[in-house]
Amino acid sequence: MAVPGARARGWAAAAKTAQRRRRVEDAGASPSPEMASRRAALYVHWPYCEKRCSYCNFNKYIPRGVQEAAMRNCLVTEAQTLLQLSGVRRVESVFFGGGTPSLASPHTVSAVLEAVARTAHLPADSEVTLEANPTSASGSRLAAFGAAGVNRLSIGLQLSLERGTALFAQVQQGALPAPDPELAAEMYQKGRAVLREAGFRQYEVSNFARNGALSTHNWTYWQCGQYLGVGPGAHGRFMLQGTGSHTREARIQTLEPDNWMKEVMLSGHGTRKRVPLGKLELLEEVLAMGLRTDVGITHQHWQQFEPQLTLNDVFGASEEVKLLLEQGLLLLDDRGLRCSWEGLAVLDSLLLTLLPRLQEAWQQGTPSLVPGG
């Protein structure tokens, strides 16, 4: 188990070498919006699991035998290719998801981190998360992941019924009872109250943290920052550099691992679908994702994406929005637009009012959108 530690030191050495190179490249360059946009989070998808859980609808496969060296090489290649295509110079966080990435070897984790550090700046204190199934990760194995560079574990809890799963089919067929929505809502409220009393901050609809231990990686999603998706079925959102375009793309990588690996070996990446995000689409994401957090959308954050049409322009004169403000579900003030503690629990219903209002305001005006990084 001592080898992964050496690889972690290899990550640090790769980072120092790359940092020296970038200092030379950036010498004399002045800060600019373009430079500020050249940062992103990185998601890495490990597609394999030991079994197919009835409640899970993620992209996962039960392999007869995993060619981990080939998968590792392709993850490294695609990470480097997408970093180069995006022009991202600083990676704020890395998240290994799946599937069950704790089934991968620590060597695979360290190899990806080293590749990222060679291609972009990966600070030594970057958040590096590994999704882990406690039954497939012993204490010694977790220690090896820690030595490889992992400093945060993600152990999720699913209380939602997902379409396309065996559990969903059983409920549809009447073999199992459907969850009672009123009971589920009551349990959610009870859980929120218990966690708040225990000193946890609900910083997002379904995320709680104590002592400031927020997820840097997920915060990037909710703030509509750039993120690169590496691995079979991974999703990403970033702007291509060097094309003269300021349009952000939504990208989806090829789902099936063997086909994805063939594409990576052929062209350096396995992107199956590229969808340019329109100006209104991006603002809709800023609204829907930002309101998931307790901070909401500050005026400064909104202006990064839309410098002309303010939050007050969009929502200030709406009678429907005023009603939500009077009911104490929303707040619109000098800080920006956000949900109250009560409003956060019913965000989906609030968006039914807010999104049409944004669409209407957009159609009435012709603002100039500047996609944020």
Tab-separated table of C-alpha atoms in Angstrom:
chain	number	residue	atom	x	y	z
A	1	MET	CA	0.000	0.000	0.000
A	2	ALA	CA	3.012	2.297	-0.005
A	3	VAL	CA	3.043	2.668	-3.785
A	4	PRO	CA	-0.006	5.015	-4.061
A	5	GLY	CA	1.747	7.434	-1.712
A	6	ALA	CA	4.625	7.644	-4.148
A	7	ARG	CA	2.126	8.317	-6.916
A	8	ALA	CA	0.597	11.145	-4.897
A	9	ARG	CA	4.064	12.677	-4.710
A	10	GLY	CA	4.170	12.192	-8.477
A	11	TRP	CA	1.027	14.338	-8.753
A	12	ALA	CA	2.750	17.091	-6.765
A	13	ALA	CA	5.882	16.874	-8.930
A	14	ALA	CA	3.805	17.005	-12.114
A	15	ALA	CA	1.958	20.034	-10.777
A	16	LYS	CA	5.197	21.900	-9.991
A	17	THR	CA	6.632	21.213	-13.443
A	18	ALA	CA	3.449	22.343	-15.178
A	19	GLN	CA	3.220	25.435	-12.977
A	20	ARG	CA	6.733	26.527	-13.948
A	21	ARG	CA	5.827	26.108	-17.625
A	22	ARG	CA	2.656	28.172	-17.253
A	23	ARG	CA	4.513	30.994	-15.483
A	24	VAL	CA	6.632	31.371	-18.600
A	25	GLU	CA	3.620	31.150	-20.924
A	26	ASP	CA	1.614	33.703	-18.936
A	27	ALA	CA	4.450	36.153	-18.299
A	28	GLY	CA	3.307	39.680	-19.059
A	29	ALA	CA	-0.332	38.642	-19.537
A	30	SER	CA	-2.882	40.881	-17.833
A	31	PRO	CA	-6.043	39.504	-16.176
A	32	SER	CA	-9.072	39.348	-18.464
A	33	PRO	CA	-12.548	37.795	-18.527
A	34	GLU	CA	-11.159	35.138	-20.839
A	35	MET	CA	-8.456	34.223	-18.325
A	36	ALA	CA	-11.061	34.108	-15.549
A	37	SER	CA	-13.191	31.711	-17.599
A	38	ARG	CA	-10.334	29.253	-17.994
A	39	ARG	CA	-11.131	27.347	-14.805
A	40	ALA	CA	-13.420	24.379	-14.295
A	41	ALA	CA	-14.332	21.368	-12.225
A	42	LEU	CA	-13.587	17.870	-13.538
A	43	TYR	CA	-15.915	14.866	-13.241
A	44	VAL	CA	-14.506	11.370	-13.902
A	45	HIS	CA	-16.945	8.477	-14.431
A	46	TRP	CA	-16.054	4.920	-13.457
A	47	PRO	CA	-18.842	2.856	-15.077
A	48	TYR	CA	-18.512	-0.496	-13.303
A	49	CYS	CA	-20.421	-1.940	-10.350
A	50	GLU	CA	-20.494	-5.283	-8.519
A	51	LYS	CA	-24.266	-5.574	-8.950
A	52	ARG	CA	-27.194	-3.712	-10.481
A	53	CYS	CA	-29.131	-2.021	-7.678
A	54	SER	CA	-32.878	-1.823	-8.263
A	55	TYR	CA	-33.111	1.910	-7.452
A	56	CYS	CA	-30.176	3.251	-9.495
A	57	ASN	CA	-30.489	4.760	-12.978
A	58	PHE	CA	-26.878	5.898	-13.438
A	59	ASN	CA	-24.722	4.681	-16.325
A	60	LYS	CA	-23.289	1.463	-14.899
A	61	TYR	CA	-22.256	-1.998	-16.093
A	62	ILE	CA	-21.592	-5.373	-14.464
A	63	PRO	CA	-18.447	-6.540	-16.271
A	64	ARG	CA	-17.201	-10.067	-16.806
A	65	GLY	CA	-13.703	-8.702	-16.435
A	66	VAL	CA	-12.427	-5.132	-16.327
A	67	GLN	CA	-9.410	-4.198	-18.417
A	68	GLU	CA	-8.442	-1.533	-15.909
A	69	ALA	CA	-5.170	-0.552	-17.556
A	70	ALA	CA	-7.003	0.198	-20.814
A	71	MET	CA	-9.771	2.092	-18.994
A	72	ARG	CA	-7.163	4.056	-17.014
A	73	ASN	CA	-5.245	5.026	-20.148
A	74	CYS	CA	-8.446	6.209	-21.823
A	75	LEU	CA	-9.525	8.260	-18.800
A	76	VAL	CA	-6.105	9.932	-18.793
A	77	THR	CA	-6.215	10.576	-22.545
A	78	GLU	CA	-9.722	12.024	-22.518
A	79	ALA	CA	-9.014	14.242	-19.508
A	80	GLN	CA	-5.994	15.729	-21.247
A	81	THR	CA	-7.863	16.151	-24.566
A	82	LEU	CA	-10.851	17.947	-23.025
A	83	LEU	CA	-8.601	20.193	-20.956
A	84	GLN	CA	-6.805	21.198	-24.141
A	85	LEU	CA	-10.033	21.718	-26.124
A	86	SER	CA	-11.547	23.854	-23.382
A	87	GLY	CA	-8.413	25.844	-22.692
A	88	VAL	CA	-9.001	25.312	-18.966
A	89	ARG	CA	-5.888	26.291	-17.046
A	90	ARG	CA	-7.038	25.658	-13.478
A	91	VAL	CA	-9.016	22.677	-12.188
A	92	GLU	CA	-10.847	23.631	-8.987
A	93	SER	CA	-11.988	20.123	-8.009
A	94	VAL	CA	-12.039	16.523	-9.212
A	95	PHE	CA	-14.931	14.139	-8.553
A	96	PHE	CA	-14.677	10.388	-9.217
A	97	GLY	CA	-18.257	9.111	-9.618
A	98	GLY	CA	-19.973	6.098	-11.056
A	99	GLY	CA	-20.797	3.307	-11.062
A	100	THR	CA	-18.714	2.421	-8.033
A	101	PRO	CA	-15.345	4.173	-8.386
A	102	SER	CA	-14.129	2.698	-5.097
A	103	LEU	CA	-13.820	-0.553	-7.111
A	104	ALA	CA	-11.097	1.085	-9.225
A	105	SER	CA	-7.519	0.886	-8.032
A	106	PRO	CA	-5.841	3.838	-6.278
A	107	HIS	CA	-3.347	3.734	-9.148
A	108	THR	CA	-6.112	4.767	-11.566
A	109	VAL	CA	-7.062	7.732	-9.361
A	110	SER	CA	-3.470	8.898	-9.026
A	111	ALA	CA	-2.820	8.480	-12.770
A	112	VAL	CA	-5.764	10.743	-13.634
A	113	LEU	CA	-4.702	13.339	-11.063
A	114	GLU	CA	-1.143	13.339	-12.388
A	115	ALA	CA	-2.416	13.818	-15.947
A	116	VAL	CA	-4.610	16.721	-14.874
A	117	ALA	CA	-1.727	18.323	-12.993
A	118	ARG	CA	0.509	18.051	-16.054
A	119	THR	CA	-2.083	19.667	-18.334
A	120	ALA	CA	-3.575	22.322	-16.048
A	121	HIS	CA	-3.047	23.768	-12.580
A	122	LEU	CA	-4.442	21.435	-9.916
A	123	PRO	CA	-3.747	23.123	-6.576
A	124	ALA	CA	-2.398	20.930	-3.810
A	125	ASP	CA	-5.450	21.687	-1.664
A	126	SER	CA	-7.998	20.952	-4.403
A	127	GLU	CA	-11.066	18.984	-3.346
A	128	VAL	CA	-10.739	15.428	-4.709
A	129	THR	CA	-13.857	13.361	-4.060
A	130	LEU	CA	-14.417	9.618	-4.427
A	131	GLU	CA	-17.888	8.078	-4.388
A	132	ALA	CA	-17.597	5.034	-2.184
A	133	ASN	CA	-19.720	2.033	-1.323
A	134	PRO	CA	-18.771	1.101	2.266
A	135	THR	CA	-19.130	-2.610	1.490
A	136	SER	CA	-16.525	-2.425	-1.301
A	137	ALA	CA	-13.914	-0.233	0.416
A	138	SER	CA	-11.993	-1.492	3.425
A	139	GLY	CA	-10.127	0.840	5.748
A	140	SER	CA	-6.769	-0.016	4.191
A	141	ARG	CA	-8.155	0.544	0.692
A	142	LEU	CA	-9.560	3.936	1.672
A	143	ALA	CA	-6.161	4.823	3.134
A	144	ALA	CA	-4.592	3.952	-0.221
A	145	PHE	CA	-7.073	6.241	-2.000
A	146	GLY	CA	-6.140	8.963	0.480
A	147	ALA	CA	-2.470	8.478	-0.339
A	148	ALA	CA	-3.347	8.710	-4.046
A	149	GLY	CA	-4.848	12.162	-3.531
A	150	VAL	CA	-8.477	11.645	-2.441
A	151	ASN	CA	-9.429	13.941	0.440
A	152	ARG	CA	-13.241	13.619	0.461
A	153	LEU	CA	-15.682	10.698	0.300
A	154	SER	CA	-19.204	10.846	-1.117
A	155	ILE	CA	-21.659	8.315	0.310
A	156	GLY	CA	-25.070	9.096	-1.158
A	157	LEU	CA	-28.583	8.384	0.050
A	158	GLN	CA	-31.450	7.982	-2.441
A	159	LEU	CA	-35.057	8.638	-1.309
A	160	SER	CA	-36.409	9.281	-4.922
A	161	LEU	CA	-37.976	6.843	-7.386
A	162	GLU	CA	-36.120	7.044	-10.706
A	163	ARG	CA	-37.696	6.233	-14.071
A	164	GLY	CA	-35.969	3.393	-15.920
A	165	THR	CA	-35.048	1.397	-12.810
A	166	ALA	CA	-36.264	-2.026	-11.718
A	167	LEU	CA	-37.782	-0.419	-8.632
A	168	PHE	CA	-39.766	2.025	-10.787
A	169	ALA	CA	-41.099	-0.865	-12.904
A	170	GLN	CA	-42.158	-2.771	-9.776
A	171	VAL	CA	-44.100	0.251	-8.536
A	172	GLN	CA	-45.699	0.786	-11.960
A	173	GLN	CA	-46.783	-2.855	-12.088
A	174	GLY	CA	-48.270	-2.694	-8.598
A	175	ALA	CA	-45.797	-5.174	-7.094
A	176	LEU	CA	-44.676	-2.488	-4.631
A	177	PRO	CA	-46.583	0.516	-3.241
A	178	ALA	CA	-45.741	3.981	-4.548
A	179	PRO	CA	-44.156	6.356	-2.028
A	180	ASP	CA	-46.713	8.558	-0.297
A	181	PRO	CA	-45.826	12.117	-1.422
A	182	GLU	CA	-47.218	13.685	1.753
A	183	LEU	CA	-45.253	11.291	3.945
A	184	ALA	CA	-42.098	11.906	1.895
A	185	ALA	CA	-42.543	15.669	2.274
A	186	GLU	CA	-43.047	15.284	6.017
A	187	MET	CA	-39.914	13.134	6.338
A	188	TYR	CA	-37.935	15.708	4.346
A	189	GLN	CA	-39.062	18.530	6.629
A	190	LYS	CA	-38.304	16.478	9.738
A	191	GLY	CA	-34.854	15.660	8.418
A	192	ARG	CA	-34.125	19.302	7.662
A	193	ALA	CA	-35.196	20.353	11.147
A	194	VAL	CA	-33.112	17.682	12.878
A	195	LEU	CA	-30.014	18.589	10.881
A	196	ARG	CA	-30.482	22.318	11.500
A	197	GLU	CA	-30.755	21.716	15.238
A	198	ALA	CA	-27.545	19.672	15.050
A	199	GLY	CA	-25.675	22.622	13.545
A	200	PHE	CA	-25.820	21.650	9.880
A	201	ARG	CA	-26.327	24.315	7.219
A	202	GLN	CA	-28.678	23.371	4.399
A	203	TYR	CA	-26.661	25.021	1.681
A	204	GLU	CA	-28.596	23.326	-1.139
A	205	VAL	CA	-31.959	21.586	-1.553
A	206	SER	CA	-30.528	18.150	-0.743
A	207	ASN	CA	-27.112	18.966	0.731
A	208	PHE	CA	-26.170	19.799	4.314
A	209	ALA	CA	-22.802	20.649	5.831
A	210	ARG	CA	-21.347	21.499	9.216
A	211	ASN	CA	-18.307	23.640	9.977
A	212	GLY	CA	-18.191	25.035	6.442
A	213	ALA	CA	-17.546	21.640	4.810
A	214	LEU	CA	-19.435	22.455	1.596
A	215	SER	CA	-18.785	20.483	-1.584
A	216	THR	CA	-16.641	22.685	-3.809
A	217	HIS	CA	-17.350	20.473	-6.795
A	218	ASN	CA	-21.128	20.513	-6.513
A	219	TRP	CA	-21.062	24.259	-5.828
A	220	THR	CA	-19.568	24.684	-9.300
A	221	TYR	CA	-22.656	22.994	-10.774
A	222	TRP	CA	-25.088	25.176	-8.836
A	223	GLN	CA	-23.222	28.332	-9.794
A	224	CYS	CA	-23.259	27.291	-13.473
A	225	GLY	CA	-19.487	27.174	-13.641
A	226	GLN	CA	-17.661	25.197	-16.298
A	227	TYR	CA	-17.117	21.497	-15.764
A	228	LEU	CA	-15.582	18.780	-17.884
A	229	GLY	CA	-17.070	15.281	-17.976
A	230	VAL	CA	-14.608	12.421	-18.515
A	231	GLY	CA	-15.537	8.764	-18.916
A	232	PRO	CA	-18.456	6.754	-20.360
A	233	GLY	CA	-21.709	8.724	-20.202
A	234	ALA	CA	-20.182	11.698	-18.395
A	235	HIS	CA	-21.733	15.139	-18.877
A	236	GLY	CA	-19.892	18.454	-19.216
A	237	ARG	CA	-20.483	22.131	-19.925
A	238	PHE	CA	-17.708	24.339	-21.232
A	239	MET	CA	-16.684	26.746	-23.970
A	240	LEU	CA	-14.288	25.676	-26.698
A	241	GLN	CA	-11.196	27.849	-26.849
A	242	GLY	CA	-9.633	29.166	-30.048
A	243	THR	CA	-12.844	29.028	-32.094
A	244	GLY	CA	-13.847	32.646	-31.610
A	245	SER	CA	-17.160	31.515	-30.111
A	246	HIS	CA	-18.391	32.420	-26.630
A	247	THR	CA	-21.126	29.788	-26.652
A	248	ARG	CA	-21.081	27.165	-23.943
A	249	GLU	CA	-21.658	23.581	-25.034
A	250	ALA	CA	-23.441	20.789	-23.214
A	251	ARG	CA	-21.546	17.554	-23.880
A	252	ILE	CA	-22.353	13.893	-23.287
A	253	GLN	CA	-19.761	11.158	-23.688
A	254	THR	CA	-20.555	7.790	-25.296
A	255	LEU	CA	-22.372	5.571	-22.800
A	256	GLU	CA	-21.091	2.035	-23.422
A	257	PRO	CA	-17.532	1.584	-22.037
A	258	ASP	CA	-16.075	-0.527	-24.872
A	259	ASN	CA	-17.385	1.819	-27.567
A	260	TRP	CA	-16.242	4.839	-25.550
A	261	MET	CA	-12.714	3.421	-25.278
A	262	LYS	CA	-12.567	2.781	-29.035
A	263	GLU	CA	-13.526	6.395	-29.710
A	264	VAL	CA	-10.981	7.732	-27.220
A	265	MET	CA	-8.216	5.651	-28.765
A	266	LEU	CA	-9.255	6.848	-32.218
A	267	SER	CA	-9.731	10.590	-31.630
A	268	GLY	CA	-8.618	11.365	-28.075
A	269	HIS	CA	-12.127	11.698	-26.652
A	270	GLY	CA	-15.466	9.926	-26.762
A	271	THR	CA	-17.888	12.823	-27.019
A	272	ARG	CA	-21.112	11.489	-28.511
A	273	LYS	CA	-23.330	14.580	-28.300
A	274	ARG	CA	-22.609	18.334	-28.424
A	275	VAL	CA	-25.412	20.850	-27.888
A	276	PRO	CA	-24.696	24.610	-27.991
A	277	LEU	CA	-26.587	26.335	-25.190
A	278	GLY	CA	-28.650	29.309	-26.309
A	279	LYS	CA	-28.588	32.550	-24.354
A	280	LEU	CA	-31.971	32.000	-22.756
A	281	GLU	CA	-31.179	28.363	-21.987
A	282	LEU	CA	-28.110	29.410	-20.042
A	283	LEU	CA	-30.055	31.987	-18.028
A	284	GLU	CA	-32.691	29.376	-17.241
A	285	GLU	CA	-29.929	27.159	-15.850
A	286	VAL	CA	-28.500	30.028	-13.813
A	287	LEU	CA	-31.946	30.607	-12.300
A	288	ALA	CA	-32.900	26.981	-11.645
A	289	MET	CA	-29.492	25.915	-10.322
A	290	GLY	CA	-28.760	29.058	-8.319
A	291	LEU	CA	-32.059	28.949	-6.450
A	292	ARG	CA	-31.218	25.443	-5.226
A	293	THR	CA	-28.730	27.051	-2.827
A	294	ASP	CA	-29.378	29.049	0.326
A	295	VAL	CA	-27.373	31.929	-1.163
A	296	GLY	CA	-29.559	32.026	-4.243
A	297	ILE	CA	-28.515	34.329	-7.085
A	298	THR	CA	-26.686	37.499	-6.129
A	299	HIS	CA	-26.947	40.553	-8.377
A	300	GLN	CA	-23.212	40.278	-9.104
A	301	HIS	CA	-23.496	36.631	-10.101
A	302	TRP	CA	-26.463	37.313	-12.400
A	303	GLN	CA	-24.585	40.159	-14.100
A	304	GLN	CA	-21.769	37.781	-15.044
A	305	PHE	CA	-24.244	36.036	-17.324
A	306	GLU	CA	-26.579	38.958	-18.177
A	307	PRO	CA	-25.122	42.462	-17.739
A	308	GLN	CA	-28.138	44.388	-19.043
A	309	LEU	CA	-31.323	42.685	-17.824
A	310	THR	CA	-31.283	42.790	-14.001
A	311	LEU	CA	-33.081	40.513	-11.567
A	312	ASN	CA	-35.364	43.429	-10.701
A	313	ASP	CA	-36.090	43.976	-14.403
A	314	VAL	CA	-37.157	40.346	-14.762
A	315	PHE	CA	-39.022	39.690	-11.537
A	316	GLY	CA	-39.615	42.998	-9.761
A	317	ALA	CA	-42.895	43.956	-11.479
A	318	SER	CA	-44.501	40.513	-11.632
A	319	GLU	CA	-47.678	40.205	-9.555
A	320	GLU	CA	-47.176	36.436	-9.272
A	321	VAL	CA	-43.651	36.930	-7.935
A	322	LYS	CA	-44.888	39.602	-5.529
A	323	LEU	CA	-47.334	37.060	-4.126
A	324	LEU	CA	-44.474	34.601	-3.514
A	325	LEU	CA	-42.541	37.377	-1.771
A	326	GLU	CA	-45.557	38.206	0.412
A	327	GLN	CA	-45.977	34.534	1.294
A	328	GLY	CA	-42.397	34.470	2.535
A	329	LEU	CA	-41.256	31.840	0.030
A	330	LEU	CA	-38.944	34.132	-1.966
A	331	LEU	CA	-36.722	37.100	-1.156
A	332	LEU	CA	-35.722	39.774	-3.685
A	333	ASP	CA	-33.576	42.489	-2.117
A	334	ASP	CA	-30.219	44.227	-2.384
A	335	ARG	CA	-28.464	40.851	-2.084
A	336	GLY	CA	-30.306	39.256	-4.990
A	337	LEU	CA	-32.988	36.578	-5.439
A	338	ARG	CA	-33.200	33.545	-3.148
A	339	CYS	CA	-35.587	31.127	-1.501
A	340	SER	CA	-36.461	31.358	2.162
A	341	TRP	CA	-35.963	28.283	4.322
A	342	GLU	CA	-39.614	27.430	3.710
A	343	GLY	CA	-39.358	28.200	-0.005
A	344	LEU	CA	-36.366	25.911	-0.516
A	345	ALA	CA	-38.583	22.926	0.263
A	346	VAL	CA	-41.006	23.806	-2.566
A	347	LEU	CA	-38.529	25.116	-5.155
A	348	ASP	CA	-40.002	23.100	-8.031
A	349	SER	CA	-43.375	24.829	-7.619
A	350	LEU	CA	-41.690	28.257	-7.424
A	351	LEU	CA	-39.880	27.625	-10.713
A	352	LEU	CA	-43.245	27.084	-12.398
A	353	THR	CA	-43.783	30.819	-11.836
A	354	LEU	CA	-40.233	32.112	-12.236
A	355	LEU	CA	-39.137	30.381	-15.459
A	356	PRO	CA	-42.096	31.635	-17.561
A	357	ARG	CA	-41.476	35.132	-16.216
A	358	LEU	CA	-37.837	34.948	-17.311
A	359	GLN	CA	-38.869	33.712	-20.766
A	360	GLU	CA	-41.382	36.530	-21.101
A	361	ALA	CA	-38.870	39.182	-20.037
A	362	TRP	CA	-36.308	37.776	-22.465
A	363	GLN	CA	-38.749	37.948	-25.385
A	364	GLN	CA	-39.633	41.551	-24.552
A	365	GLY	CA	-36.039	42.742	-24.443
A	366	THR	CA	-32.903	42.181	-26.485
A	367	PRO	CA	-30.166	42.007	-23.873
A	368	SER	CA	-26.630	40.985	-24.667
A	369	LEU	CA	-25.620	37.791	-22.911
A	370	VAL	CA	-22.036	37.152	-21.878
A	371	PRO	CA	-21.707	33.508	-20.778
A	372	GLY	CA	-19.834	33.228	-17.524
A	373	GLY	CA	-16.988	30.827	-16.909
